[in-house]
Amino acid sequence: PKEVFRSCTEMPEARKSVICAFLESGVQDGVKHGPAKDVCKLTCGTCVTKTKTPTTRVTPSPTAVTPSPTSGCSDDEGGIYFFRSRKGGTPKEVFRSCTEMPEARKSVICAFLESGVQDGVKHGPAKDVCKLTCGTCVTKTKTPTTRVTPSPTAVTPSPTSGCSDDEGGIYFFRSRKGGTPKEVFRS
């Protein structure tokens, strides 16, 4: 076998793809020389940079509470709601069943938040007692949200950024040109 030494800049263009694909290392004068893909990274286009690529992962959000007008919802049977009316300028405490709620005052009555006591019994506001009538039933649902999280570092070939051939480096290549294998060292 004949040993030949050349730099990366002297790599023959016609044989570049074969030389850069060679994987073995060789020794000359007690010095180990790597394959061109490791020594001539810029010439062979084998530079790598580490980049982080974000990925999208769908994860459930906390439980959201959404009003539902019907499913599994009803007014308290026999329940009495409390409302303080200011009709006519004089406050008046009103205690009624859900079926007695006047349609014309429904939005005002259902928006009332206070509780009241009648004959020693505490009665809540219509929004809590007459849930179906007021449309204040709630159901718990889980809504998925999209969260972007970084993926593991991906190795991406890069032909130039921060990449160069080893200055004065010598690469090893075993040529089979002409049918006879020969070791070729190139710098």
XYZ file of C-alpha atoms in Angstrom:
187
model
C 0.000 0.000 0.000
C 1.154 3.477 -0.859
C 0.655 6.326 1.629
C -0.218 9.754 0.239
C -0.565 12.971 2.304
C -2.729 15.913 1.282
C -4.589 18.709 3.040
C -8.363 19.008 2.912
C -8.000 21.693 0.229
C -6.200 19.169 -1.979
C -9.037 16.617 -1.873
C -9.928 15.696 -5.446
C -13.461 16.931 -6.225
C -14.202 13.875 -8.383
C -13.560 11.506 -5.420
C -14.899 13.763 -2.647
C -18.139 11.814 -2.018
C -16.262 8.498 -1.740
C -13.458 9.943 0.434
C -15.916 11.744 2.761
C -18.004 8.564 3.184
C -14.963 6.528 4.345
C -15.171 5.761 8.103
C -11.844 4.222 9.154
C -8.837 5.845 10.805
C -5.229 5.027 9.949
C -1.735 5.417 11.494
C 1.341 6.951 9.899
C 4.658 7.447 11.716
C 2.907 6.608 14.998
C 0.288 9.319 14.484
C -3.363 8.387 14.143
C -5.259 10.190 11.356
C -9.029 10.208 11.183
C -11.292 9.868 8.174
C -11.977 12.931 6.010
C -15.512 13.287 7.404
C -13.927 14.105 10.817
C -10.831 16.017 9.663
C -12.313 17.938 6.703
C -15.737 18.793 8.122
C -16.271 21.914 6.030
C -15.126 20.236 2.814
C -17.235 17.125 3.469
C -20.237 19.046 4.830
C -20.271 17.016 8.071
C -20.423 19.884 10.567
C -23.171 19.560 13.162
C -24.816 22.139 15.380
C -27.182 21.458 18.251
C -30.544 23.168 18.010
C -33.681 22.951 20.116
C -36.877 22.470 18.172
C -40.134 23.238 19.999
C -42.837 20.590 19.919
C -46.494 20.950 20.707
C -47.931 18.858 23.505
C -51.638 18.855 24.360
C -52.204 18.801 28.096
C -55.473 19.111 29.999
C -56.201 22.440 31.616
C -57.605 22.776 35.113
C -61.297 21.914 35.336
C -63.399 24.718 33.889
C -66.876 25.494 35.228
C -69.437 26.225 32.508
C -73.103 27.108 32.916
C -75.483 24.514 31.513
C -79.203 25.225 31.255
C -80.509 21.645 31.477
C -78.330 18.555 31.879
C -78.878 17.104 35.360
C -80.186 20.456 36.559
C -83.387 21.332 38.389
C -84.940 23.843 40.747
C -85.041 22.795 44.418
C -88.424 21.067 44.702
C -90.424 23.005 47.290
C -87.483 25.412 47.613
C -88.060 29.034 48.490
C -85.792 31.803 47.244
C -85.144 35.153 48.944
C -85.233 38.496 47.152
C -85.284 42.052 48.449
C -87.509 44.167 46.263
C -87.140 47.922 46.084
C -90.278 48.310 43.995
C -92.052 51.537 44.939
C -88.950 52.828 46.785
C -89.575 50.818 49.963
C -87.440 47.697 50.508
C -89.572 44.605 50.845
C -88.379 41.063 51.630
C -89.855 38.508 49.225
C -89.874 34.730 49.797
C -91.307 32.645 46.909
C -91.106 29.272 45.248
C -89.366 29.030 41.871
C -92.680 28.452 40.087
C -93.928 31.825 41.392
C -91.041 33.850 39.890
C -92.466 36.580 37.624
C -90.977 36.290 34.116
C -90.717 40.087 33.792
C -88.433 40.320 36.880
C -86.512 37.062 36.329
C -83.177 38.634 35.292
C -83.163 40.998 38.311
C -84.253 38.288 40.770
C -81.710 35.737 39.444
C -78.893 38.323 39.734
C -79.636 38.958 43.444
C -76.924 37.467 45.722
C -78.139 37.753 49.333
C -79.829 35.165 51.570
C -82.701 35.927 53.954
C -84.385 34.339 57.005
C -88.136 33.677 57.320
C -89.643 31.988 60.370
C -86.127 30.971 61.511
C -85.308 29.264 58.163
C -82.522 30.580 55.954
C -83.412 30.854 52.245
C -80.833 31.440 49.520
C -80.994 33.681 46.480
C -82.886 32.486 43.387
C -79.632 31.782 41.491
C -78.884 28.997 44.028
C -82.444 27.744 44.709
C -83.936 28.021 41.189
C -80.967 26.915 39.098
C -82.978 25.642 36.149
C -85.210 28.722 36.065
C -82.248 31.111 36.377
C -79.947 29.104 34.071
C -77.232 28.882 36.728
C -76.591 25.144 36.619
C -72.899 24.308 36.333
C -71.113 21.290 34.966
C -67.418 20.571 35.202
C -65.627 20.001 31.931
C -61.986 19.574 31.052
C -60.817 21.602 28.098
C -57.509 20.590 26.498
C -54.977 23.353 26.011
C -51.930 23.399 23.808
C -48.618 23.947 25.551
C -45.393 24.376 23.606
C -42.473 22.608 25.254
C -38.925 22.205 23.979
C -37.988 18.838 22.570
C -34.664 17.130 23.270
C -31.742 18.695 21.435
C -31.728 17.678 17.786
C -28.490 17.404 15.810
C -28.774 19.175 12.491
C -26.023 19.171 9.826
C -24.800 22.664 9.052
C -22.387 23.324 6.197
C -20.780 26.526 7.507
C -21.715 28.079 10.869
C -18.741 27.674 13.227
C -17.370 24.924 11.009
C -13.937 24.478 9.469
C -11.479 21.874 8.295
C -8.751 20.961 10.814
C -5.927 23.349 9.957
C -3.004 21.306 8.685
C -4.988 18.126 9.356
C -4.329 14.915 7.509
C -7.112 12.530 6.653
C -6.887 8.785 6.053
C -8.441 7.043 3.083
C -7.933 3.543 1.728
C -8.180 3.726 -2.035
C -9.286 0.715 -4.072
C -8.690 2.511 -7.338
C -7.310 0.107 -9.911
C -8.476 -2.912 -7.883
C -5.562 -2.892 -5.400
C -6.320 -1.432 -1.974
C -3.874 1.240 -0.912
C -3.811 3.497 2.128
C -3.950 7.175 1.279
C -3.218 9.874 3.844
C -4.328 13.366 2.930
C -3.835 16.573 4.878
